[in-house]
Amino acid sequence: MQKRGSQIAHRWARLRLAAAFAISPAAFSAGTRAQTFSSLAHLDGANGLIGLSLGAGLVVFAAGASLLLLAGRKNWSRREAELLAEAERSRQAAERARAFLAAETQFVVVWGGESGEPDIEGDVTLVIDTPSPRQALGFGAWLPPDEAQALEANVVRLRERGQGFCQDLVGLNGRYLEAEGRAIGSRVVMRVRDVSGERLELVRLREDQAEQKAQLEIFRGLLDLSPHPAWMRGADQRLNWVNQAYARAVDAKTPRDAIDRDLELLDRGARETALRARESGEIFRQRLPVVVAGERRLMDVYDAPLSTGAAGMADDLSELENLRADHARQMESHIRTLDQLATAVAIFDHSKKLVFANAAYRQLWSLDQVFLDQRPSDSEILDQLRADRRLPEQADFRAWKSSLLEVYHNLDPAPQVWHLPDGRTLRVGFDPNPQGGVTYLFDDVTERFNLESQYNALARVQSETLDALQEGVAVFGADGRLKFFNPAFGRIWRLPVAQLAAKPHIDAVTAACKPLLPDEGAWADLRSVVAGLHDARMGFQRRMARSDGSIVDCAAAPLPDGGTLLTFIDVTDGVNVERALTERNQALLAAEQLRNDFVHHVSYELRSPLTNIIGFIQLLGDQGVGPLNEKQREYAGYVMKSSAALLAIINDILDLATIDRDAMELQLGEVDIERTIEEAAAGVQDRLAESHVELSVVTTDGIGAFQADGKRVRQILFNLLSNAIGFSEPGQTVTLAALRRDSEIVFKVSDQGRGIPPELLDKVFDRFESHTLQSRHRGVGLGLSIVRAFVERHGGKVLIDSAPGEGTVVTCLFPLVKAGQFPLTAAGLYRRPLESDDARDEA
């Protein structure tokens, strides 16, 4: 192992020496090389041959590397010289670029470097005073807002789309600037420079050109809005611009269409005349007939020469001529109208000569037409009227006439009132004309003065009448202030006359009245009616209970002039009487209800024991509990008959009580008329036999049936027959007739009894009204009441016809009602049966 390590160390030493020689052969001197080879020769003899071969190879490798190194050094030296020359040229170019940048007051901003930040070169103090160049990119710091926004937008388009721009700027410091941007390769460059000298003049010329162009567009726009055709010609005398009115006049679609088609407004002769005038340097002015949009119009044509051609315009006079003709016609119409007026009108010119006088003026002053046709002066007319004693009497006529004629120099003369010697009264109005004349207006106000006098007299009468009223009256105007009041108003609300005479507002009046009526709601409503704003004005009524115990009725009515009339009436006494009557009526209603409840309750309480009595008497009569002797049977019969009569009375009372409570319901169904008559007749057979009265039944063939409550119909017929039998004498006949008419069923019960006096006819249907009329009939007076109640419940009516000594006829009319319909109640309403009366009877 030790030997092996020594060999490796020797070989590594030889390699290092060879590499050092190969890298730098010149570094070894001859002695050194000899020493080196001597060192190599002393290496191990066993490895000498291998070491020698390896050393020779290393020598060859070192020689080749040295040759390559020398060739590389030559190339590197030549390349270094080229790069140095190129760097010198770049330095010189940069120096020239800096010289060019410094030649003008400007700065350049370049975007697109590797850092992404813009490079700024140049004099940024052109726009800002700070040493930081990046602050120049804050355009708002050195430009007005609108220009800063425009420059920012141009820079954005340049960086995003490479769109170049050139923009003239005016900085906040007053300097004129030019910003130019463009894309160069992958970079974008913006240059901002100061514009001075010729460039400044060019900028100003551009501004002037833009301003002139804008004004030209404005003028052309205004001409397009004008209704007058306008045109411009070039040096070749052809149209190069027309307005919209020109295009419409020549039936062209657009002004461009009129130019392209060379459509002329004027005819050839007019154009040649205008051309000659322009060639002589004159303006062509002439009124010509021109065809405009197919219509012939009269126009004033103007055509003027210009340095580059000519320009013209046409003014349509057709409407003006029509207006003049209309004005003449209107003047004639006004003259005819003034002649129809009742007001006298006289027009004088600035020389005080009469220009016009209507018929009323001539009639008023009785002036001759020939005299007026001579156009007399105002002074001459006044002298003529004074001579005819038609003017008001004046102590100094000359002074009065001089003051009157001053109206020609007064801009706003006041009207006058003339009292003429013949008793007439004239109102004289003066209307100065702008040309210096005066128009006199004479109104005969004699009748109006008389009417005003009568009106004032009538107003005084009405005022005195209102003052005499005990009813308080107050009139408030549309502004809410008191306009009129009578003494009663102050007395009712205890307000002093001096306070009311000051015409206070409704708020002040309500505040003064609140001690007697503290109800805020009432006064708020009253104020809303007087001074509120409403879509429709409505009346107002309210009863006011005051703190002193009195009651006042207030009523408000809107007046045509926007005011409001308030009336106040003290109704304390009437209200007290009304309260007393109301309380009495309520007491009577309560007593009636108590009576009805008592009768209904007692009737029910009596029916139960009476039903038991009748049941036991029937048992005794059937001898189910043992035989009765003849006397007992007779007494039992009397008890049975009395009980039945009592039960009928109780049933009648119960029916009436049910009707009063509006609880009576009808059980409707098909009622066979003939069968119902037989059943009713069967029920009175014992009474017929006892009274020795005959019953005659008369019905028409095929009378059939109708919709009704069969039980109530039988009860009606039974009561009528019982009543007729009771008032009949032995041997007489009671007739029951039934017939069918168009829309009703008629039942008639007639007797031959004593009849009913006329003074009792209105009472026979009243309850508990029983008049025996010296007959054998006795009753409580409920039968006919029940008859009328049941018939009216069916929607029918009952008629009675009677005379003393001739008998009585009672007619019941039942309306024909189809199945599914219900008859009218006594109140005129249909009712549906809810509970059967048979069920009530069983209860």
Coordinates of N, CA, C and O in Angstrom, one line a residue, residues 490-541:
G490 N -122.4 88.5 16.4 CA -121.7 89.0 17.6 C -122.3 88.6 18.9 O -121.7 88.2 19.8
R491 N -123.7 88.6 18.9 CA -124.4 88.2 20.1 C -124.3 86.7 20.4 O -124.1 86.3 21.6
I492 N -124.4 85.9 19.4 CA -124.3 84.5 19.6 C -123.0 84.1 20.2 O -122.9 83.2 21.1
W493 N -121.9 84.6 19.6 CA -120.6 84.2 20.1 C -119.9 85.3 21.0 O -118.7 85.1 21.4
R494 N -120.7 86.3 21.4 CA -120.3 87.2 22.4 C -119.0 87.9 22.0 O -118.0 88.0 22.8
L495 N -119.0 88.4 20.8 CA -117.8 89.1 20.2 C -118.1 90.6 20.1 O -119.2 90.9 19.7
P496 N -117.2 91.4 20.5 CA -117.4 92.9 20.4 C -117.5 93.3 19.0 O -116.8 92.8 18.1
V497 N -118.3 94.3 18.7 CA -118.4 94.8 17.3 C -117.1 95.4 16.8 O -116.8 95.3 15.6
A498 N -116.4 96.1 17.7 CA -115.1 96.7 17.3 C -114.1 95.7 16.8 O -113.4 95.9 15.8
Q499 N -114.1 94.5 17.4 CA -113.2 93.4 17.0 C -113.6 92.9 15.6 O -112.8 92.7 14.7
L500 N -114.9 92.7 15.4 CA -115.4 92.2 14.1 C -115.3 93.3 13.0 O -115.1 92.9 11.8
A501 N -115.4 94.6 13.4 CA -115.3 95.6 12.4 C -113.9 95.7 11.8 O -113.7 96.2 10.7
A502 N -112.9 95.2 12.5 CA -111.5 95.2 12.0 C -111.3 94.1 10.9 O -110.2 94.0 10.4
K503 N -112.3 93.4 10.5 CA -112.3 92.3 9.5 C -111.2 91.3 9.8 O -110.2 91.1 9.1
P504 N -111.3 90.6 11.0 CA -110.2 89.7 11.3 C -110.2 88.4 10.4 O -111.2 88.1 9.8
H505 N -109.1 87.7 10.5 CA -109.0 86.4 9.8 C -109.8 85.4 10.5 O -110.2 85.5 11.7
I506 N -110.2 84.3 9.8 CA -110.9 83.2 10.4 C -110.2 82.6 11.6 O -110.8 82.2 12.6
D507 N -108.9 82.6 11.5 CA -108.1 82.1 12.7 C -108.4 82.9 13.9 O -108.5 82.4 15.0
A508 N -108.4 84.3 13.8 CA -108.6 85.1 14.9 C -110.1 85.0 15.4 O -110.3 85.0 16.6
V509 N -111.0 84.8 14.5 CA -112.4 84.6 14.9 C -112.6 83.3 15.7 O -113.2 83.3 16.8
T510 N -112.0 82.2 15.2 CA -112.1 80.9 15.9 C -111.4 81.0 17.3 O -111.9 80.4 18.2
A511 N -110.3 81.7 17.4 CA -109.6 81.8 18.6 C -110.5 82.5 19.7 O -110.5 82.2 20.8
A512 N -111.2 83.6 19.2 CA -112.1 84.3 20.1 C -113.3 83.5 20.5 O -113.9 83.7 21.5
C513 N -113.8 82.5 19.7 CA -115.0 81.7 19.9 C -114.6 80.5 20.7 O -115.6 79.8 21.2
K514 N -113.4 80.1 20.9 CA -113.0 78.8 21.5 C -113.4 78.8 23.0 O -113.7 77.7 23.5
P515 N -113.5 79.9 23.8 CA -114.0 79.8 25.2 C -115.4 79.2 25.2 O -115.7 78.5 26.2
L516 N -116.2 79.5 24.3 CA -117.6 78.9 24.3 C -117.6 77.5 23.6 O -118.5 76.7 23.9
L517 N -116.7 77.2 22.7 CA -116.7 75.9 22.1 C -115.2 75.4 21.9 O -114.6 75.8 20.9
P518 N -114.7 74.7 22.9 CA -113.3 74.3 22.8 C -113.0 73.1 21.9 O -111.9 72.6 22.0
D519 N -114.0 72.7 21.1 CA -113.8 71.6 20.2 C -112.8 72.0 19.0 O -113.2 72.7 18.1
E520 N -111.6 71.5 19.1 CA -110.6 71.8 18.1 C -111.0 71.3 16.7 O -110.8 71.9 15.7
G521 N -111.6 70.1 16.7 CA -112.0 69.5 15.4 C -113.0 70.3 14.7 O -113.0 70.4 13.4
A522 N -114.0 70.8 15.4 CA -115.1 71.6 14.7 C -114.5 72.8 14.1 O -114.8 73.2 13.0
W523 N -113.6 73.6 14.8 CA -113.0 74.8 14.3 C -112.1 74.5 13.1 O -112.0 75.2 12.2
A524 N -111.4 73.3 13.2 CA -110.5 72.9 12.1 C -111.3 72.7 10.8 O -110.9 73.1 9.7
D525 N -112.4 72.0 11.0 CA -113.3 71.7 9.8 C -113.8 73.0 9.2 O -113.9 73.2 8.0
L526 N -114.2 73.9 10.1 CA -114.8 75.2 9.7 C -113.7 76.0 9.0 O -114.0 76.6 7.9
R527 N -112.5 76.0 9.5 CA -111.5 76.8 8.8 C -111.1 76.2 7.5 O -110.8 76.9 6.5
S528 N -111.1 74.9 7.4 CA -110.9 74.2 6.1 C -111.9 74.6 5.0 O -111.5 74.8 3.9
V529 N -113.2 74.7 5.5 CA -114.2 75.1 4.5 C -114.0 76.6 4.1 O -114.2 76.9 2.9
V530 N -113.6 77.4 5.0 CA -113.5 78.9 4.7 C -112.2 79.2 3.9 O -112.2 79.9 2.9
A531 N -111.0 78.7 4.4 CA -109.8 79.1 3.8 C -109.0 77.9 3.2 O -107.8 78.1 2.8
G532 N -109.5 76.7 3.2 CA -108.8 75.6 2.6 C -108.8 75.6 1.1 O -109.6 76.3 0.4
L533 N -107.9 74.8 0.5 CA -107.9 74.6 -1.0 C -108.5 73.3 -1.3 O -107.9 72.2 -0.9
H534 N -109.6 73.3 -2.0 CA -110.3 72.0 -2.4 C -110.5 72.0 -3.9 O -110.6 73.0 -4.5
D535 N -110.5 70.8 -4.4 CA -110.9 70.6 -5.8 C -112.3 71.0 -6.1 O -112.6 71.6 -7.2
A536 N -113.2 70.7 -5.2 CA -114.6 71.1 -5.4 C -115.1 71.7 -4.1 O -114.9 71.1 -3.0
R537 N -115.6 72.9 -4.1 CA -116.1 73.6 -2.9 C -117.5 73.0 -2.5 O -118.4 72.9 -3.3
M538 N -117.5 72.5 -1.2 CA -118.7 71.9 -0.7 C -119.3 72.6 0.5 O -118.6 73.4 1.1
G539 N -120.6 72.4 0.7 CA -121.2 73.0 1.9 C -120.8 72.3 3.2 O -120.0 71.3 3.2
F540 N -121.2 72.8 4.3 CA -120.8 72.3 5.6 C -121.9 72.5 6.6 O -122.5 73.6 6.6
Q541 N -122.2 71.5 7.4 CA -123.2 71.6 8.4 C -122.7 70.9 9.7 O -122.2 69.8 9.5

